[in-house]
Amino acid sequence: QVQPVESGGGLVQTGDSLRLSCTAAGRMFSTYSMGWFRQAPGKEREFVAAISLSGRTTHYADSVKGRCTISRDNAKNTVYLQMARLITEDTAVYYCAAVRGDAIGVRTVEYDYWGQGTQVTVSS
């Protein structure tokens, strides 16, 4: 198993940039595909981005494509979500998730391990 722990959230202004980090303690981090999800108040948890084992393949939700970049450093057991040109609609709790294997999942049910979440609040 891996134990994802997110960090880097906070209160920012529209147009700002923010980098979220997720450190997943456990053996063989490089054998887990990783994803970022977010959940705003009153809404269901939604897919944001996912990254393959090697980090060479990524996938993004249409709502963030062009504004977010997911990356990973397997040597540090860490996955990142670089967010730019933030808008108020980005306000949510952001969750890091992991699943063993090569699949790049876009649904919550595809992932087995979840972090506690980190709050991102974007004010106008």
mmCIF file of C-alpha atoms in Angstrom, residues 6-85:
data_model
loop_
_atom_site.group_PDB
_atom_site.id
_atom_site.type_symbol
_atom_site.label_atom_id
_atom_site.label_comp_id
_atom_site.label_asym_id
_atom_site.label_seq_id
_atom_site.Cartn_x
_atom_site.Cartn_y
_atom_site.Cartn_z
ATOM 1 C CA GLU A 6 -1.144 16.264 0.015
ATOM 2 C CA SER A 7 0.287 19.677 0.727
ATOM 3 C CA GLY A 8 0.560 23.085 -0.891
ATOM 4 C CA GLY A 9 -3.022 24.285 -0.781
ATOM 5 C CA GLY A 10 -4.005 27.704 0.417
ATOM 6 C CA LEU A 11 -5.792 30.951 -0.281
ATOM 7 C CA VAL A 12 -4.857 32.594 -3.566
ATOM 8 C CA GLN A 13 -6.192 35.215 -5.930
ATOM 9 C CA THR A 14 -7.592 34.702 -9.394
ATOM 10 C CA GLY A 15 -4.772 34.493 -11.910
ATOM 11 C CA ASP A 16 -2.314 33.161 -9.349
ATOM 12 C CA SER A 17 -0.313 29.972 -9.629
ATOM 13 C CA LEU A 18 -0.034 27.214 -7.078
ATOM 14 C CA ARG A 19 1.798 23.920 -6.875
ATOM 15 C CA LEU A 20 0.292 21.054 -4.961
ATOM 16 C CA SER A 21 2.444 18.181 -3.805
ATOM 17 C CA CYS A 22 1.541 14.641 -2.901
ATOM 18 C CA THR A 23 4.002 12.379 -1.183
ATOM 19 C CA ALA A 24 3.016 8.724 -1.148
ATOM 20 C CA ALA A 25 4.955 6.725 1.366
ATOM 21 C CA GLY A 26 5.384 3.094 0.511
ATOM 22 C CA ARG A 27 7.419 0.656 -1.463
ATOM 23 C CA MET A 28 7.602 0.761 -5.222
ATOM 24 C CA PHE A 29 6.019 4.169 -5.768
ATOM 25 C CA SER A 30 6.937 3.886 -9.429
ATOM 26 C CA THR A 31 4.501 0.977 -9.815
ATOM 27 C CA TYR A 32 1.512 3.232 -9.035
ATOM 28 C CA SER A 33 -0.356 5.431 -11.425
ATOM 29 C CA MET A 34 -1.290 8.683 -9.739
ATOM 30 C CA GLY A 35 -4.180 11.050 -10.089
ATOM 31 C CA TRP A 36 -5.502 14.335 -8.784
ATOM 32 C CA PHE A 37 -9.170 14.884 -8.023
ATOM 33 C CA ARG A 38 -11.066 17.761 -6.492
ATOM 34 C CA GLN A 39 -14.332 18.247 -4.693
ATOM 35 C CA ALA A 40 -16.109 21.549 -4.276
ATOM 36 C CA PRO A 41 -18.865 22.130 -1.722
ATOM 37 C CA GLY A 42 -22.099 20.531 -2.848
ATOM 38 C CA LYS A 43 -20.459 18.754 -5.767
ATOM 39 C CA GLU A 44 -19.164 15.283 -6.414
ATOM 40 C CA ARG A 45 -15.481 14.532 -6.526
ATOM 41 C CA GLU A 46 -14.205 15.088 -10.047
ATOM 42 C CA PHE A 47 -11.152 14.125 -12.029
ATOM 43 C CA VAL A 48 -8.427 16.698 -12.567
ATOM 44 C CA ALA A 49 -5.323 14.972 -13.895
ATOM 45 C CA ALA A 50 -3.537 11.641 -14.025
ATOM 46 C CA ILE A 51 -0.039 10.472 -14.784
ATOM 47 C CA SER A 52 1.479 7.182 -15.854
ATOM 48 C CA LEU A 53 4.096 5.175 -14.005
ATOM 49 C CA SER A 54 7.002 6.769 -15.812
ATOM 50 C CA GLY A 55 5.467 10.217 -15.905
ATOM 51 C CA ARG A 56 5.696 10.383 -19.673
ATOM 52 C CA THR A 57 1.949 10.105 -20.253
ATOM 53 C CA THR A 58 -0.600 12.473 -18.738
ATOM 54 C CA HIS A 59 -4.300 13.157 -19.005
ATOM 55 C CA TYR A 60 -6.299 16.210 -17.961
ATOM 56 C CA ALA A 61 -9.889 17.161 -17.442
ATOM 57 C CA ASP A 62 -11.187 19.657 -19.972
ATOM 58 C CA SER A 63 -11.834 22.123 -17.169
ATOM 59 C CA VAL A 64 -8.135 22.414 -16.338
ATOM 60 C CA LYS A 65 -6.396 21.470 -19.569
ATOM 61 C CA GLY A 66 -3.901 24.150 -20.507
ATOM 62 C CA ARG A 67 -3.781 25.517 -16.971
ATOM 63 C CA CYS A 68 -2.517 22.531 -15.011
ATOM 64 C CA THR A 69 0.495 20.286 -15.297
ATOM 65 C CA ILE A 70 0.866 17.000 -13.472
ATOM 66 C CA SER A 71 4.324 15.564 -12.939
ATOM 67 C CA ARG A 72 6.046 13.051 -10.724
ATOM 68 C CA ASP A 73 9.417 12.416 -9.186
ATOM 69 C CA ASN A 74 9.610 8.733 -8.453
ATOM 70 C CA ALA A 75 12.873 9.120 -6.568
ATOM 71 C CA LYS A 76 11.035 11.362 -4.090
ATOM 72 C CA ASN A 77 7.774 9.387 -4.057
ATOM 73 C CA THR A 78 6.038 12.600 -5.029
ATOM 74 C CA VAL A 79 3.505 13.736 -7.591
ATOM 75 C CA TYR A 80 2.841 17.403 -8.302
ATOM 76 C CA LEU A 81 0.006 19.455 -9.693
ATOM 77 C CA GLN A 82 1.148 22.807 -11.015
ATOM 78 C CA MET A 83 -1.837 25.104 -11.357
ATOM 79 C CA ALA A 84 -1.803 28.392 -13.219
ATOM 80 C CA ARG A 85 -4.264 31.148 -14.068
#
